[in-house]
Short mmCIF file of C-alpha atoms and ligand atoms in Angstrom, two decimals:
data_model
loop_
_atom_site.label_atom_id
_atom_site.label_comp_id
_atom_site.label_asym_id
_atom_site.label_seq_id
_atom_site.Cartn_x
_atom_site.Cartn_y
_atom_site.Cartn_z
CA UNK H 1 39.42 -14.01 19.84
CA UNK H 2 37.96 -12.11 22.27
CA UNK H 3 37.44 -13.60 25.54
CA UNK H 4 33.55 -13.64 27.07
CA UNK H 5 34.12 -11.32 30.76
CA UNK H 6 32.98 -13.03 34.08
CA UNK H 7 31.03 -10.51 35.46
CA UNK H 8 31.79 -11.36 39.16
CA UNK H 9 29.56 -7.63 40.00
CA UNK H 10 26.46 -8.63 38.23
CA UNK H 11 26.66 -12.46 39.56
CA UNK H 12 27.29 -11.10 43.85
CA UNK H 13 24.62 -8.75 43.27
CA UNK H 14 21.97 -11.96 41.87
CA UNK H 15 23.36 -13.94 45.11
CA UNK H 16 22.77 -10.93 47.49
CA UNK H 17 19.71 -10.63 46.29
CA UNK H 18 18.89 -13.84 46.83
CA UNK H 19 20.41 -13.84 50.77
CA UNK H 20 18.26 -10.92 51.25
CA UNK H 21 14.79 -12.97 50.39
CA UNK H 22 16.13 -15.67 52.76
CA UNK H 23 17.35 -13.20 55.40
CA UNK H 24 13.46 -12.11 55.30
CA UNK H 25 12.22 -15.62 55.35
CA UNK H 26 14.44 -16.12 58.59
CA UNK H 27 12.99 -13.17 59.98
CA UNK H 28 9.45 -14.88 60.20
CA UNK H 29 10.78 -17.05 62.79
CA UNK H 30 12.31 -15.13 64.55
CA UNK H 31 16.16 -15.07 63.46
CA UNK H 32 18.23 -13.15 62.20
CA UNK H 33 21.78 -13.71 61.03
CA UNK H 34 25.01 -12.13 62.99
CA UNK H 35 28.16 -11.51 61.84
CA UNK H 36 31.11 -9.88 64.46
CA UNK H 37 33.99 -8.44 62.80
CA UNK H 38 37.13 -8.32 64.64
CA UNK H 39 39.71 -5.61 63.71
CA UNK H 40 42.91 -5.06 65.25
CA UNK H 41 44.85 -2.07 64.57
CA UNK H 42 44.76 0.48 61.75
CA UNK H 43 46.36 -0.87 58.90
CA UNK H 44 44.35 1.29 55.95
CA UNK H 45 43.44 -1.54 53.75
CA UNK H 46 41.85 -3.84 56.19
CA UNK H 47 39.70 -0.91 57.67
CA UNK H 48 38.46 -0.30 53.78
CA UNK H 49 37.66 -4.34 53.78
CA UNK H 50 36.01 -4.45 56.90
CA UNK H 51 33.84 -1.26 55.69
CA UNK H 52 32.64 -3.01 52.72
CA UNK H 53 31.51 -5.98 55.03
CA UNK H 54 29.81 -4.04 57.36
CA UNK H 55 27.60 -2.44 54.07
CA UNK H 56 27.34 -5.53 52.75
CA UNK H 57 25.69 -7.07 55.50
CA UNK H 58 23.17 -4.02 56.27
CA UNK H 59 22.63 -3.87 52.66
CA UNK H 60 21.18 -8.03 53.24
CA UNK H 61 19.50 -7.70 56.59
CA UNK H 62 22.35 -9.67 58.28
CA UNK H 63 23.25 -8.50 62.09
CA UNK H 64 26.81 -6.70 61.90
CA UNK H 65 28.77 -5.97 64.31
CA UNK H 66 32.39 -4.68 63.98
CA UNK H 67 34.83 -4.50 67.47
CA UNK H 68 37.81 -2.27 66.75
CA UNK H 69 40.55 -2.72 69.08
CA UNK H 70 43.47 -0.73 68.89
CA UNK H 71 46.87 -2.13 67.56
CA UNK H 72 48.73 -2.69 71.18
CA UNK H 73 45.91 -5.72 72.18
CA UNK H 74 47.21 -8.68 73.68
CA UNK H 75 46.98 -11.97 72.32
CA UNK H 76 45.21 -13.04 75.87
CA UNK H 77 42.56 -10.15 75.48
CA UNK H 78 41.78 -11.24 71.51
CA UNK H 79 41.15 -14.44 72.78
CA UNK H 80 38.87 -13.44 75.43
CA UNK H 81 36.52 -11.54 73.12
CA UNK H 82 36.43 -14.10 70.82
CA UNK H 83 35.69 -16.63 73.43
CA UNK H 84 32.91 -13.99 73.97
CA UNK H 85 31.62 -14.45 70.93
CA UNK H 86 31.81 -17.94 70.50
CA UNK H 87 29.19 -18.41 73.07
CA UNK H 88 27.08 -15.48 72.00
CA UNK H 89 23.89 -16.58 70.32
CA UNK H 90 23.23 -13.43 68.27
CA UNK H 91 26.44 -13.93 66.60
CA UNK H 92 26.51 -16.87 63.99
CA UNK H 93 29.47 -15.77 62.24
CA UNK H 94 33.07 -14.50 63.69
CA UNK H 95 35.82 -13.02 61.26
CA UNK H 96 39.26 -11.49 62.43
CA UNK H 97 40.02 -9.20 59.74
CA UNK H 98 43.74 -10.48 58.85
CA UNK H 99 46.70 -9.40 58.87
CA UNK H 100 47.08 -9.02 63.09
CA UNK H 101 49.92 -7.27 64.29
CA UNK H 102 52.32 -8.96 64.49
CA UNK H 103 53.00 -9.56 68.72
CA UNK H 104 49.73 -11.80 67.68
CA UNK H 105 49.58 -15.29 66.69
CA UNK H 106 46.84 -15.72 64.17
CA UNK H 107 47.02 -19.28 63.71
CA UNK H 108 46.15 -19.38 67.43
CA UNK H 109 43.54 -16.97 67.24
CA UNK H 110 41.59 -18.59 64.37
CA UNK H 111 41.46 -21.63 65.83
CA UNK H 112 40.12 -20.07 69.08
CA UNK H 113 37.22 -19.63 66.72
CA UNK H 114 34.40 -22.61 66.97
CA UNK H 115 34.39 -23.92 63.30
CA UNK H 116 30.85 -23.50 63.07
CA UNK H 117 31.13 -19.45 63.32
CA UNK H 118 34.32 -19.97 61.29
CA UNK H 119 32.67 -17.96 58.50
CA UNK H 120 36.15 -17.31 56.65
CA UNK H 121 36.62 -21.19 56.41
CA UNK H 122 40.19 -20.72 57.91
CA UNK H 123 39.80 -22.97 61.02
CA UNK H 124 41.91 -26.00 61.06
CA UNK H 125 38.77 -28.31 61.13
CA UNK H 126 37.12 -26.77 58.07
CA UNK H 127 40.32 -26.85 56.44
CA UNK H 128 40.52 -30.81 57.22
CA UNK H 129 37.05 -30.66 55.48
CA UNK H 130 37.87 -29.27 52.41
CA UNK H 131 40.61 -31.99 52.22
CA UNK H 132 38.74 -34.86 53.09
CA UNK H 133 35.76 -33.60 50.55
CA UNK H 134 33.30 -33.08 53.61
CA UNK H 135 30.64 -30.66 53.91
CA UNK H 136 31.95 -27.56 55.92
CA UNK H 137 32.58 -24.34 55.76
CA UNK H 138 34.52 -23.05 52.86
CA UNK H 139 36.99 -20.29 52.36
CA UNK H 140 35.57 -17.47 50.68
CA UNK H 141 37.35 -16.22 47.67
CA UNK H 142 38.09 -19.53 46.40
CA UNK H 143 34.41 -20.34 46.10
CA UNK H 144 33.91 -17.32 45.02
CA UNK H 145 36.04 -18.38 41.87
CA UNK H 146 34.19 -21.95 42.07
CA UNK H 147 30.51 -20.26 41.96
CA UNK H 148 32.02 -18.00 38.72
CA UNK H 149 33.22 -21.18 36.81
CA UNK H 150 30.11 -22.77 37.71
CA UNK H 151 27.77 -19.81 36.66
CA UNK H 152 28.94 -19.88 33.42
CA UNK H 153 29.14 -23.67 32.80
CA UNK H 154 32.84 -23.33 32.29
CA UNK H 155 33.48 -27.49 32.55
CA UNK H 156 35.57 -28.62 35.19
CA UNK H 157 35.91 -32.63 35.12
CA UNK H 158 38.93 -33.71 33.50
CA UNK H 159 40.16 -30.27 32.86
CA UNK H 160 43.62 -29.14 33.52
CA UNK H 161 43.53 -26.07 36.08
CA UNK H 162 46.47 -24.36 36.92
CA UNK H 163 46.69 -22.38 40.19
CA UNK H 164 49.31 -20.13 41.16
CA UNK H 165 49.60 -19.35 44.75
CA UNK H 166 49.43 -21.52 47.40
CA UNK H 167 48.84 -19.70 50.03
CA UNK H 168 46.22 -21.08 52.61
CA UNK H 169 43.60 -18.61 52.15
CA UNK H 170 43.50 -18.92 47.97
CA UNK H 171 45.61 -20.82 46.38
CA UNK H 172 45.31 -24.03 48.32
CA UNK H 173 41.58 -24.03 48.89
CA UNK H 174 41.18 -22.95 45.30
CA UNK H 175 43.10 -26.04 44.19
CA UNK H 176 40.88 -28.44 46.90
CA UNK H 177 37.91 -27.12 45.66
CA UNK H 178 39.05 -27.56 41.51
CA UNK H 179 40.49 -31.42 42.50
CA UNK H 180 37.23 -31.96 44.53
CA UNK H 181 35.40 -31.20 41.02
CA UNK H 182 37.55 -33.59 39.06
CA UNK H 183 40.47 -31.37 37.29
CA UNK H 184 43.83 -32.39 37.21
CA UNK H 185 45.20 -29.34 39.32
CA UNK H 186 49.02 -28.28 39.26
CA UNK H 187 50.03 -25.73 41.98
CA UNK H 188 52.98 -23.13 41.03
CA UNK H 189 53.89 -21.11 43.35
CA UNK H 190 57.44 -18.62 43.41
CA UNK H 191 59.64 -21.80 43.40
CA UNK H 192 58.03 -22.98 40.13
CA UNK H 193 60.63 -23.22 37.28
CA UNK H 194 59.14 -22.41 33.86
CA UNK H 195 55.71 -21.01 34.81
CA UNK H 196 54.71 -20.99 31.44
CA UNK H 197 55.24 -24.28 30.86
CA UNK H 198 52.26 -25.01 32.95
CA UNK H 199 50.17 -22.34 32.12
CA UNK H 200 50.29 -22.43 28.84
CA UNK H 201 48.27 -25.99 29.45
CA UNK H 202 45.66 -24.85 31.59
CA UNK H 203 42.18 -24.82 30.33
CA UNK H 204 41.44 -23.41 34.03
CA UNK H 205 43.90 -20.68 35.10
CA UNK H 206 43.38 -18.87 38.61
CA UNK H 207 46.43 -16.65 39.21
CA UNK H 208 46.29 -15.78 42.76
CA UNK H 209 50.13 -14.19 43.51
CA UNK H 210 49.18 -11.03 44.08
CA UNK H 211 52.43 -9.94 41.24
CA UNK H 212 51.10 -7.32 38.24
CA UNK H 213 50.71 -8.41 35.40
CA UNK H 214 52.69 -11.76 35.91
CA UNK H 215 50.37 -13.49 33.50
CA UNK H 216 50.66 -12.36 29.77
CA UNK H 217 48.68 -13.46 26.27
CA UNK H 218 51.49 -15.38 25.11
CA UNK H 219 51.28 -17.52 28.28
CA UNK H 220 47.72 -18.44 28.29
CA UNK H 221 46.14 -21.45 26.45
CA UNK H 222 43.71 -19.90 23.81
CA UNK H 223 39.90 -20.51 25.18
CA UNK H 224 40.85 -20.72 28.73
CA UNK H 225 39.27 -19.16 31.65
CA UNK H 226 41.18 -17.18 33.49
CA UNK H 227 40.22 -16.19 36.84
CA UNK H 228 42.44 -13.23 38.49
CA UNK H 229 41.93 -13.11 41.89
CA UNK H 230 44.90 -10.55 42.31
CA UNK H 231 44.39 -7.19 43.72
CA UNK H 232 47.63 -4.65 43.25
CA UNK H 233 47.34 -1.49 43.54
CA UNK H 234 50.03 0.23 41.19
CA UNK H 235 52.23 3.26 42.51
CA UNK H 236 48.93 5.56 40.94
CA UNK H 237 46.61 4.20 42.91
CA UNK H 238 44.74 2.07 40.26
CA UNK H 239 43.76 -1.53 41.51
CA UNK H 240 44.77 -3.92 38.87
CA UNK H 241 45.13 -8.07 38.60
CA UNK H 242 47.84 -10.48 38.19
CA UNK H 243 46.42 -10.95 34.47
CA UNK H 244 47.21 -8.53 31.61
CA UNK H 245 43.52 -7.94 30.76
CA UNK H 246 43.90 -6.37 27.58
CA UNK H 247 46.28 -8.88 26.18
CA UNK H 248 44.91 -12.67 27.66
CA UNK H 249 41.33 -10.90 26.85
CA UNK H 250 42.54 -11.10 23.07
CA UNK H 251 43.30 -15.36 23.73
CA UNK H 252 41.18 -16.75 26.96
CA UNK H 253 37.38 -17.86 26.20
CA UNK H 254 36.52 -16.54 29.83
CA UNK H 255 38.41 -13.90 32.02
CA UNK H 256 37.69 -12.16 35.27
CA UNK H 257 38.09 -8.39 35.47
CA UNK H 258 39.99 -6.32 38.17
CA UNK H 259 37.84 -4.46 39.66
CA UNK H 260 34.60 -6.08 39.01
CA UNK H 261 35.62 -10.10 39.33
CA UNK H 262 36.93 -12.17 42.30
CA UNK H 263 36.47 -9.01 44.78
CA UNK H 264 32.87 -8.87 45.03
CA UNK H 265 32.31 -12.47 45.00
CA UNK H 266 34.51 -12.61 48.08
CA UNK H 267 31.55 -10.30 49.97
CA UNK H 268 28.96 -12.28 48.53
CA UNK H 269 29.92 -15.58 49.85
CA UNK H 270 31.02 -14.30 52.98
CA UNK H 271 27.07 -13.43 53.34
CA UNK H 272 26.35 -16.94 52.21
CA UNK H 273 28.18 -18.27 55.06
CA UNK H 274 26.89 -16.50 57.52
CA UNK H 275 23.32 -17.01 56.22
CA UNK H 276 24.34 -20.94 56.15
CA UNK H 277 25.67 -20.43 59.93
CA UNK H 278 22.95 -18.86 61.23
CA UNK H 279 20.86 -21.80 59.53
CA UNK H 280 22.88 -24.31 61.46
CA UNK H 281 22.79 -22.78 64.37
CA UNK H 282 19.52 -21.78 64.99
P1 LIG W 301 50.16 -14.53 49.42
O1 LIG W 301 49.89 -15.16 50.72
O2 LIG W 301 51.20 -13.47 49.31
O3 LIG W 301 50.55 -15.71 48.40
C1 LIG W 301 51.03 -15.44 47.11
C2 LIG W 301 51.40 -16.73 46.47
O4 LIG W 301 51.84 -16.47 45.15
C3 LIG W 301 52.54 -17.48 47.17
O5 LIG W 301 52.24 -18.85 47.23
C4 LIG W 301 53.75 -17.20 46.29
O6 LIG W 301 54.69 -18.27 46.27
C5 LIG W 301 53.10 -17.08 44.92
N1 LIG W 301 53.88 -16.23 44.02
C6 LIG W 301 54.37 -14.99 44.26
N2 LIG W 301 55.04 -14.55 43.19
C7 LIG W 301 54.98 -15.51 42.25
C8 LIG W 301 55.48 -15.64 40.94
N3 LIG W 301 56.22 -14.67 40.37
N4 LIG W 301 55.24 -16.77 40.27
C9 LIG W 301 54.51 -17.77 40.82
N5 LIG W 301 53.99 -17.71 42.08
C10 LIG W 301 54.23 -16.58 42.78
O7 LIG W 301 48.86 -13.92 48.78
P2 LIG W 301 47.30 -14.33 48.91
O8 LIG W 301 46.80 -13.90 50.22
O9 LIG W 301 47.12 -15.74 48.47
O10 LIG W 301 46.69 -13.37 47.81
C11 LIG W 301 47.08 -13.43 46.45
C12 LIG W 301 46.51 -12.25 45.72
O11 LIG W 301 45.09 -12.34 45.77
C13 LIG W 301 46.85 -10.88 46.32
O12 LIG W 301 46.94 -9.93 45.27
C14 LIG W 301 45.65 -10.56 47.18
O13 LIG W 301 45.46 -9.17 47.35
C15 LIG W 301 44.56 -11.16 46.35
N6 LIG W 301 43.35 -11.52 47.09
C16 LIG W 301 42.19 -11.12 46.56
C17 LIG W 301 41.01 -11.45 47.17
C18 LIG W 301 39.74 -11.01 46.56
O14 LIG W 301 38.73 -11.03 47.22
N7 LIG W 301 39.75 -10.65 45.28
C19 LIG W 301 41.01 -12.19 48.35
C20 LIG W 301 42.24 -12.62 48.86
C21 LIG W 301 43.41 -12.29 48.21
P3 LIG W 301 55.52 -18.73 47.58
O15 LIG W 301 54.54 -19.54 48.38
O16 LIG W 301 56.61 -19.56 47.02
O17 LIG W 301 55.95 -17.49 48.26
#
């Protein structure tokens, strides 16, 4: 078997197309969406992330603006700016490019952010949301991975999803979001005895550990979809998944690549958000 690929390129370039027409609609009255893009420090990998959001939005017509600060700012001035922004009309959308050093609490800082500009869906409040199965705004990546499985009609009531991470940015949302549409979701995480055991069930499996190549064919449920939201980047520089492609592409129905899957989907609905923000707000 040969598994059908989730283009995640081809389906954020369709929905940034699509933010672009409304991005031009907005324009006729007058608005037009802001994003402000905090970045502390200069840790390489956030400065290539923040890049790619700052191209992303010129690319759509949305309002970018990125504040670099260097790597010895207090907590006290972070939470100044931001307060800043909060109350800055042009902006409908804040991000704080994470990690922050580490003299910084970033709990504190993202819930300095008013949940309505809370355009990474980290805030406290739009967490409590996504629990409670209220509209608000969500986290990107994971419905990133929601948007793929819907996209290609990959059915989600009464499934059995798998998700391994829980950490509050992916793996818990991701599982929210895959209860809120009716699977029966089981969390692993590093503590999980067996992993196969559970994998090996999952007709949804979204491996989100950030580990190489943890999952392998003979640990996948044949027709599955597999959505790798991993992004490792080996000791020669190539950016690979937590999925063995080449092998789980031989037994899942669906798989994501890495490059090419979960990544750009990220962008795109981070350009949703802040297109659904500046709605709201304005
Ligand atoms: P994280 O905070 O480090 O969380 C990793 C999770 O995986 C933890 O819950 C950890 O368990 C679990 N884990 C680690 N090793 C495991 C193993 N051998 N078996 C089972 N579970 C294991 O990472 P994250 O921020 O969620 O990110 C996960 C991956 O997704 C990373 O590769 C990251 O780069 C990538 N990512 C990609 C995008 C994108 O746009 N494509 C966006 C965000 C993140 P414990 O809780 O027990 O430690």
């Amino acid at each position: 078997m040969s598994a059908k690929i989730i283009d995640g390129k081809a389906m954020a370039m369709e929905i940034r197309q699509e933010i672009k027409k409304q991005v031009e609609e907005l324009a006729q009255k007058n608005i037009k969406p802001g994003l402000a893009v905090v970045l502390v420090g200069n840790d390489p990998a956030s400065q290539i992330y923040v890049r790619g959001k700052e191209k992303a939005c010129s690319e759509v017509g949305i309002a970018s603006e990125t504040i670099r600060l260097p790597e010895d700012t207090s907590e006290s001035e972070l939470l100044n700016l931001i307060s800043g922004l909060n109350s800055r009309q042009d902006v409908h959308g804040i991000l704080v490019q994470l990690p922050l050093p580490k003299h910084i609490d970033s709990d504190k800082i993202i819930r300095s952010i008013v949940p309505e500009k809370d355009v990474d869906g980290f805030h406290p409040i739009n967490v409590g949301k996504l629990v409670l199965g209220l509209p608000g705004v969500k986290p990107c990546t994971p419905y990133g991975c929601l948007k793929m499985l819907q996209k290609y009609e990959i059915a989600i009531e009464g499934k059995k999803a798998v998700v391994i991470g829980r950490s509050n940015i992916v793996g818990k949302p991701v599982a929210l979001m895959l209860l809120q549409e009716n699977a029966t979701v089981s969390i692993c995480h590093s503590r999980t005895k067996e992993l196969s055991e559970y994998t090996k069930e999952a007709d949804i499996l979204i491996a989100a550990a950030g580990k190489p190549f943890l999952i392998k064919p003979d640990m996948v449920k044949p027709g599955a979809a597999v959505i790798d939201v991993g992004q490792n980047k080996l000791p020669d520089g190539k950016l690979v998944g937590d999925v063995d492609f080449t092998g789980v592409s031989q037994v899942a129905g669906w798989i994501t690549p890495v490059p090419g899957g979960v990544g750009p989907m990220t962008i795109a609905m981070l350009l949703y958000n802040t297109l659904e923000s500046a709605k709201r707000l304005c």
